[in-house]
mmCIF file of C-alpha atoms and ligand atoms in Angstrom:
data_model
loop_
_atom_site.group_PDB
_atom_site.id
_atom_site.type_symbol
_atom_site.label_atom_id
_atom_site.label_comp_id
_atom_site.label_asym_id
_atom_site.label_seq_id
_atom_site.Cartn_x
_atom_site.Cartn_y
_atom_site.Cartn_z
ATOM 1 C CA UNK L 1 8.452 8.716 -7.598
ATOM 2 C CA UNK L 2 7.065 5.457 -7.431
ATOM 3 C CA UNK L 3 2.874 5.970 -7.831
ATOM 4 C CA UNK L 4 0.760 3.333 -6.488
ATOM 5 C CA UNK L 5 -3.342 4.373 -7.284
ATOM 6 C CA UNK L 6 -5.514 3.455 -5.056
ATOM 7 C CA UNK L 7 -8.477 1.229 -6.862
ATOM 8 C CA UNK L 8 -10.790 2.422 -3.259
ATOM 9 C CA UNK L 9 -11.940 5.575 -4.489
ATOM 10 C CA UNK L 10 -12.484 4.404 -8.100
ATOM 11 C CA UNK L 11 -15.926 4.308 -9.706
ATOM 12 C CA UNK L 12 -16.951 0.925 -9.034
ATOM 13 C CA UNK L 13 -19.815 0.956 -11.508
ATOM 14 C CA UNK L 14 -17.101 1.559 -14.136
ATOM 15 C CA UNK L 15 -14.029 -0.453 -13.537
ATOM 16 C CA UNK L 16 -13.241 -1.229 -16.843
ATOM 17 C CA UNK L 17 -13.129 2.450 -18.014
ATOM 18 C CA UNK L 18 -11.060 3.432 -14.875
ATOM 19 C CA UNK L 19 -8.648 0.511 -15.489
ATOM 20 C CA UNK L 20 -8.216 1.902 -19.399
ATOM 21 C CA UNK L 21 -6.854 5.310 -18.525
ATOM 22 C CA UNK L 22 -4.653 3.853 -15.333
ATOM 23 C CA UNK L 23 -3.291 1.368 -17.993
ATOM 24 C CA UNK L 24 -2.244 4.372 -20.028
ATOM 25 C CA UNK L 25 -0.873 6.791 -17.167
ATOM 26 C CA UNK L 26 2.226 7.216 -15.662
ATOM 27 C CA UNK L 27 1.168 4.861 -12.581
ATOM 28 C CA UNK L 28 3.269 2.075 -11.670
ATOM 29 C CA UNK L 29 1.495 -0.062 -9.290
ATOM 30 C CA UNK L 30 -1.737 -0.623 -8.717
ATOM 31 C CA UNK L 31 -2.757 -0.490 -4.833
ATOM 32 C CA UNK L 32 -5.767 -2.710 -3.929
ATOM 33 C CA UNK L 33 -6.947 -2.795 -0.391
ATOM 34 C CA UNK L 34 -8.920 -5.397 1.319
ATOM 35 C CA UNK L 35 -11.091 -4.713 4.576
ATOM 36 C CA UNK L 36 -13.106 -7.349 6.841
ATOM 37 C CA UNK L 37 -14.769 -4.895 9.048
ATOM 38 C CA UNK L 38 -12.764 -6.266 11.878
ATOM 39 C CA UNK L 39 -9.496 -5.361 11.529
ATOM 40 C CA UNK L 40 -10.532 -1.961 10.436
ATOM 41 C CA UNK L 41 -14.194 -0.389 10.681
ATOM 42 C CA UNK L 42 -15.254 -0.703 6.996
ATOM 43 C CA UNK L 43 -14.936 -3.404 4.097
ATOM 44 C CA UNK L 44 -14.006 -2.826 0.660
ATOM 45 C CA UNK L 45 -13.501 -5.526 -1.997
ATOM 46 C CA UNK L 46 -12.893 -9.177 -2.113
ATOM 47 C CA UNK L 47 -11.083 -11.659 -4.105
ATOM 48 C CA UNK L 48 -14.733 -12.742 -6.195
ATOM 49 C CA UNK L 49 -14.276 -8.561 -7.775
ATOM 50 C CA UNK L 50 -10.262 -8.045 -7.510
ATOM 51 C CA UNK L 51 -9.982 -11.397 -9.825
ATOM 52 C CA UNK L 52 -11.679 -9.140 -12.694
ATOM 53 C CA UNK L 53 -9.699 -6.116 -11.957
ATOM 54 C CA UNK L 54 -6.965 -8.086 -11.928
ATOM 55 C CA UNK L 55 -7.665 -9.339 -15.341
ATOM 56 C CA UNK L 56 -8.493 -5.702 -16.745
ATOM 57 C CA UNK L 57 -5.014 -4.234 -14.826
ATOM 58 C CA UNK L 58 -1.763 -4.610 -16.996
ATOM 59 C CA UNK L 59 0.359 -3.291 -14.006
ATOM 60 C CA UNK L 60 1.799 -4.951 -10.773
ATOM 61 C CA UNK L 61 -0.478 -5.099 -8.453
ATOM 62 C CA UNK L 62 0.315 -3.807 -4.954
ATOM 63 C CA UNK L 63 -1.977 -6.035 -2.192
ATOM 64 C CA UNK L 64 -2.786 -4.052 1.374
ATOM 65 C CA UNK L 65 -4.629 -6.713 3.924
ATOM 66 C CA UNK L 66 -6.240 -4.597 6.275
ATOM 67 C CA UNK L 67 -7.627 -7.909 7.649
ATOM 68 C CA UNK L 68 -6.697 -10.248 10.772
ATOM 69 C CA UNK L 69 -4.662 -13.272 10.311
ATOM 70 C CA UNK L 70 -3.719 -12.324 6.712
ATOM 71 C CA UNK L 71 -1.409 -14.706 7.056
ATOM 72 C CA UNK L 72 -5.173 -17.345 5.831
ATOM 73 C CA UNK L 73 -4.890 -15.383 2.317
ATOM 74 C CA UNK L 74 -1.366 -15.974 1.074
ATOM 75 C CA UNK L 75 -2.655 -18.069 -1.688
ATOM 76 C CA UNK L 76 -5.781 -16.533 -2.732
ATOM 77 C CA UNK L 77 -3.409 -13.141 -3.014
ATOM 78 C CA UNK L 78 -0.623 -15.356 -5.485
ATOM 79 C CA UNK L 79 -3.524 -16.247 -7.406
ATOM 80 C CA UNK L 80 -4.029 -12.864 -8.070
ATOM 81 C CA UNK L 81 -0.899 -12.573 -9.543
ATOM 82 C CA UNK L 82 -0.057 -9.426 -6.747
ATOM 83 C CA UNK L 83 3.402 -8.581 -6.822
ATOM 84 C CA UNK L 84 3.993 -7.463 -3.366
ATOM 85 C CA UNK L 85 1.719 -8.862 -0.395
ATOM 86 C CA UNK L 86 1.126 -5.909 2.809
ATOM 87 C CA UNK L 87 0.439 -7.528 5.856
ATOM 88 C CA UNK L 88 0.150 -5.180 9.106
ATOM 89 C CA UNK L 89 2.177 -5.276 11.596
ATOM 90 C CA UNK L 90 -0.747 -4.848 14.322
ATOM 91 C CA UNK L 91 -2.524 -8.077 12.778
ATOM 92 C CA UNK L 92 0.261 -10.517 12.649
ATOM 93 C CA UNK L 93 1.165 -12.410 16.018
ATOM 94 C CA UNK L 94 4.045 -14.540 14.496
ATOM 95 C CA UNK L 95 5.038 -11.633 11.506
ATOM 96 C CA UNK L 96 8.477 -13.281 10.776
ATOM 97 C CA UNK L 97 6.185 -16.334 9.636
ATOM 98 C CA UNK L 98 4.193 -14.365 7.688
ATOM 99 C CA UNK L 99 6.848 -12.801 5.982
ATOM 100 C CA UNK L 100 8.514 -16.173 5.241
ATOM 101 C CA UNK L 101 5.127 -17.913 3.926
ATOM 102 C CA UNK L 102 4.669 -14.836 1.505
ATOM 103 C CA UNK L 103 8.222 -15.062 -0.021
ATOM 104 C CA UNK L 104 7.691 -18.867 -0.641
ATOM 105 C CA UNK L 105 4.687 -17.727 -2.555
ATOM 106 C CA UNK L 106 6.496 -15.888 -4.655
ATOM 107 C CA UNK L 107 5.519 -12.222 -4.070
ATOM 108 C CA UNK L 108 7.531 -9.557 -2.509
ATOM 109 C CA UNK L 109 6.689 -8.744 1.495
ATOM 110 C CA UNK L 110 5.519 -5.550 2.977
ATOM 111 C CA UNK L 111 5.285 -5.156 6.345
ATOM 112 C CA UNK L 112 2.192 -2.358 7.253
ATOM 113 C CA UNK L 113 2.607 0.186 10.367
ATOM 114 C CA UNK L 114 -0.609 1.705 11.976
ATOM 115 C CA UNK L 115 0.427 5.341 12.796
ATOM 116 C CA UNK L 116 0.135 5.042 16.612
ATOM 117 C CA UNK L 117 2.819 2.125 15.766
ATOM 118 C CA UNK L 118 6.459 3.292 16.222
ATOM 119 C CA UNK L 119 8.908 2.823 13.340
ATOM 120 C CA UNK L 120 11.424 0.839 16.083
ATOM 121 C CA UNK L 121 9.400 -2.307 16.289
ATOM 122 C CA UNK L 122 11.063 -3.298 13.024
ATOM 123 C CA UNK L 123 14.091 -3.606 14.110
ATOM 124 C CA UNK L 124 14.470 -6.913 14.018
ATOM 125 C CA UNK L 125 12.467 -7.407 10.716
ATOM 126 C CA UNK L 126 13.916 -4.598 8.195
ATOM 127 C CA UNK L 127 16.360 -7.065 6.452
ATOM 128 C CA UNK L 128 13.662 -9.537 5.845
ATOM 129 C CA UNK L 129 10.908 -7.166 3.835
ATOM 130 C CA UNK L 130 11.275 -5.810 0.687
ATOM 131 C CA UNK L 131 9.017 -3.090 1.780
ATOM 132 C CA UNK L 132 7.340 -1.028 4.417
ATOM 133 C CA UNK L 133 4.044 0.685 4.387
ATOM 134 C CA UNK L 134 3.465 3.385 7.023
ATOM 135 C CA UNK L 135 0.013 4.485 6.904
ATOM 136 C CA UNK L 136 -0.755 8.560 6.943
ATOM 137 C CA UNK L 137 -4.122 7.848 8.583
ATOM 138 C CA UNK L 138 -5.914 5.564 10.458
ATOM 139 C CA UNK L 139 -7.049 2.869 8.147
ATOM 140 C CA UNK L 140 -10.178 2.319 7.142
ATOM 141 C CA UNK L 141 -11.313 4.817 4.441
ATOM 142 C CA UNK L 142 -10.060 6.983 1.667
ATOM 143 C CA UNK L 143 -10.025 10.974 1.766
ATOM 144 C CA UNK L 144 -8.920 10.995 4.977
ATOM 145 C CA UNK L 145 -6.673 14.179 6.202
ATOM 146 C CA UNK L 146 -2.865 13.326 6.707
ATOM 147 C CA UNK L 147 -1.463 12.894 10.201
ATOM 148 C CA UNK L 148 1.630 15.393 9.681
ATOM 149 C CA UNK L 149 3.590 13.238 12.025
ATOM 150 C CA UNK L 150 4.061 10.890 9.338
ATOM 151 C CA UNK L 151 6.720 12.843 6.972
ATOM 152 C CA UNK L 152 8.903 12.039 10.969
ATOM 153 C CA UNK L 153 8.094 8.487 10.645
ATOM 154 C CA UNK L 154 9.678 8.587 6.642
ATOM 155 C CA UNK L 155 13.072 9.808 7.914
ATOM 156 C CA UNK L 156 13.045 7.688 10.975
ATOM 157 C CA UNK L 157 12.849 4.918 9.065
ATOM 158 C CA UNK L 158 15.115 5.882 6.016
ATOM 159 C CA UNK L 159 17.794 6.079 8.866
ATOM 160 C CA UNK L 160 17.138 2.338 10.397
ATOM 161 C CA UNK L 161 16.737 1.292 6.201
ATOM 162 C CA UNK L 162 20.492 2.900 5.390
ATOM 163 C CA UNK L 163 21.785 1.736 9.072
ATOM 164 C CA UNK L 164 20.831 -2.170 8.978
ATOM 165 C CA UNK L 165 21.646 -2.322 4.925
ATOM 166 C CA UNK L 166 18.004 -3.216 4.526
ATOM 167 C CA UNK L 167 16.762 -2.862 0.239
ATOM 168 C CA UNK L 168 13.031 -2.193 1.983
ATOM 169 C CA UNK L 169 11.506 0.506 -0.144
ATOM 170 C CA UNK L 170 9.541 2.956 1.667
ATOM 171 C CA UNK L 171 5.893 3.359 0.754
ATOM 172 C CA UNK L 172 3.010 5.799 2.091
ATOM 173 C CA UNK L 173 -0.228 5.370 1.997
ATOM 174 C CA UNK L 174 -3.051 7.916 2.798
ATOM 175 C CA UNK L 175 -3.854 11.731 2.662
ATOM 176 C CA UNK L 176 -1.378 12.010 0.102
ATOM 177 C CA UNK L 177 -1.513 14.426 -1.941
ATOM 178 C CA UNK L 178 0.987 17.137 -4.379
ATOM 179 C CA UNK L 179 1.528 18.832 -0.793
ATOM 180 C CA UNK L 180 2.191 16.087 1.080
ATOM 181 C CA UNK L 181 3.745 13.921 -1.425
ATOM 182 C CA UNK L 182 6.479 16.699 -1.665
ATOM 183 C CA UNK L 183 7.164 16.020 1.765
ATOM 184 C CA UNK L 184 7.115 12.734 1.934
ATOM 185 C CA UNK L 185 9.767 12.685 -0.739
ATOM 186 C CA UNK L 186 11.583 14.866 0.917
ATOM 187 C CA UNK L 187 11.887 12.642 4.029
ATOM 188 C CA UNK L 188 12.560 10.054 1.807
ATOM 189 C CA UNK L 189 9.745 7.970 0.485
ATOM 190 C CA UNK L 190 10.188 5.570 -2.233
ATOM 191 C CA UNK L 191 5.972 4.812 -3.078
ATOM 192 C CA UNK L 192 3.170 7.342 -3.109
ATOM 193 C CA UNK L 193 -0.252 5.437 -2.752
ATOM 194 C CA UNK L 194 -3.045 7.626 -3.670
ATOM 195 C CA UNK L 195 -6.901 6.771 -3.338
ATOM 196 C CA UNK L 196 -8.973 10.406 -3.699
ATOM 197 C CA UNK L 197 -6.281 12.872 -5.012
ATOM 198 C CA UNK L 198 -6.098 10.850 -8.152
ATOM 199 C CA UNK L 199 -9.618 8.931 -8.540
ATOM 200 C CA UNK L 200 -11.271 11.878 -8.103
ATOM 201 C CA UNK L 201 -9.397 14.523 -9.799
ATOM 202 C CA UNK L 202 -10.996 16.273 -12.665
ATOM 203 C CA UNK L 203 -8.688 14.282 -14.868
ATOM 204 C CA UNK L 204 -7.223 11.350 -12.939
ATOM 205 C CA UNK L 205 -4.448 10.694 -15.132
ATOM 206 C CA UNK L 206 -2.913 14.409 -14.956
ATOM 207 C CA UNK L 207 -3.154 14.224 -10.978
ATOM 208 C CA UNK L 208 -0.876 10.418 -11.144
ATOM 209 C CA UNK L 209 1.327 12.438 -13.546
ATOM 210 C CA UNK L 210 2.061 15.418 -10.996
ATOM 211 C CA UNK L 211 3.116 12.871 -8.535
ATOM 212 C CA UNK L 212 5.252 10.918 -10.520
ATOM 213 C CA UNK L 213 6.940 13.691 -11.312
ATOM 214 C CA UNK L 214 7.987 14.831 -7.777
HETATM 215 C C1 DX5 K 1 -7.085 3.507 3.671
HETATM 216 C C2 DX5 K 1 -6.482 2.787 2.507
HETATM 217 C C3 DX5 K 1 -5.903 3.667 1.500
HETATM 218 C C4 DX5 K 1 -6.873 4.640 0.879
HETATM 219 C C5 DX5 K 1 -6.126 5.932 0.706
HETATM 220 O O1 DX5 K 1 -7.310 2.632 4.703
HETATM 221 O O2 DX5 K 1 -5.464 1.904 2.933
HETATM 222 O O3 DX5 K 1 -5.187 2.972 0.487
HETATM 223 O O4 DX5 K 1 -7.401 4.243 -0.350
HETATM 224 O O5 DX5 K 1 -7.007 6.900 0.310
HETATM 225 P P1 DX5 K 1 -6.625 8.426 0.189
HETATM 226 O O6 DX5 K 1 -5.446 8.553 -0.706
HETATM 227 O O7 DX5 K 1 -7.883 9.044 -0.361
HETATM 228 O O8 DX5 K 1 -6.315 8.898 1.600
HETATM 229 ZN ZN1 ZN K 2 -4.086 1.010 1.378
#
């Protein structure tokens, strides 16, 4: 399994010792998300602190905008050096553009689905993302429980992936845990983003490692 931490429930007031042991573990991506307050109620992190993290991180680095008109950050998010750009669905007006302006940057596209947003509205967008990232709760903030509808959402849209020929990789990205991530594999998720069952595991490293290896 693909593991993607998530830096939200990190301790802040020790990035640099949190990014040694996630340089060491089994992680693969590193998940960084970005709030403005109005998208979702809460804000996180900006480009001023991810530029250091960035510097510290010697993994890809997975980008979620939980911000309106993302479509304004394209370029801060290449500078970055992220390796795959999520934009929401519920956020982009014109999300074919989007998509298109993020692969002429250079960094793969995910397209981000709210859970009250149904899997069928990217029908006529699967073949153009490289990625899709359904959220297991409402956005916002970490160590939230899992909505168990979500594990229905994977398989629905492994089945519209394997029907339309799409390459998107499935990610998931909330509540997840060794229960859920079992699950989610099951249904057929490619990426496991996790924000408090790693960061705040007695040893963080061990907890990435138990996920990897589902
Ligand atoms: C929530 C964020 C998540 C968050 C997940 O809006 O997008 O990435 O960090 O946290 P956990 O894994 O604790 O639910
Ligand atoms: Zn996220």
């Amino acid at each position: 399994m693909i593991v993607s931490p998530s830096l939200l429930s990190a301790n802040f007031a020790d990035l640099k010792g949190e990014m040694d042991w996630f340089n060491r573990s089994t992680a693969d991506w590193l998940h960084l998300d970005i709030m403005d307050g109005v998208f979702v109620p809460n804000i996180s992190f900006g480009f001023p602190v991810l530029k250091h993290v960035a510097k510290l991180c010697k993994k890809p680095l997975d980008v979620h905008l939980m911000i309106v008109q993302p479509e304004k950050f394209v370029q801060e998010v290449k500078e970055l050096g992220a390796y795959i750009m999520n934009v929401h669905y519920e956020a982009c007006t014109h999300l074919h553009r989007v998509i298109g302006q993020i692969h002429e940057a250079g960094m793969k596209a995910g397209v981000t689905l709210n859970p009250a947003t149904p899997v069928s509205v990217l029908q006529d967008i699967i073949k153009d993302v490289d990625l899709v990232l359904l959220m297991g709760v409402n956005p916002g903030f970490g160590g939230q429980k899992f909505i168990p509808h979500t594990t229905e959402k994977v398989k629905e849209l492994r089945k519209l992936i394997d029907e339309t020929g799409s390459k998107a990789l499935i990610e998931i990205d909330g509540g997840v845990n060794q229960e859920t991530g079992k699950l989610l594999k099951e249904a057929g998720a490619d990426v496991l983003v996790a924000g408090n069952y790693i960061f705040k595991a007695p040893n963080p490293s061990d907890a990435c490692a138990l996920l990897s290896a589902l």
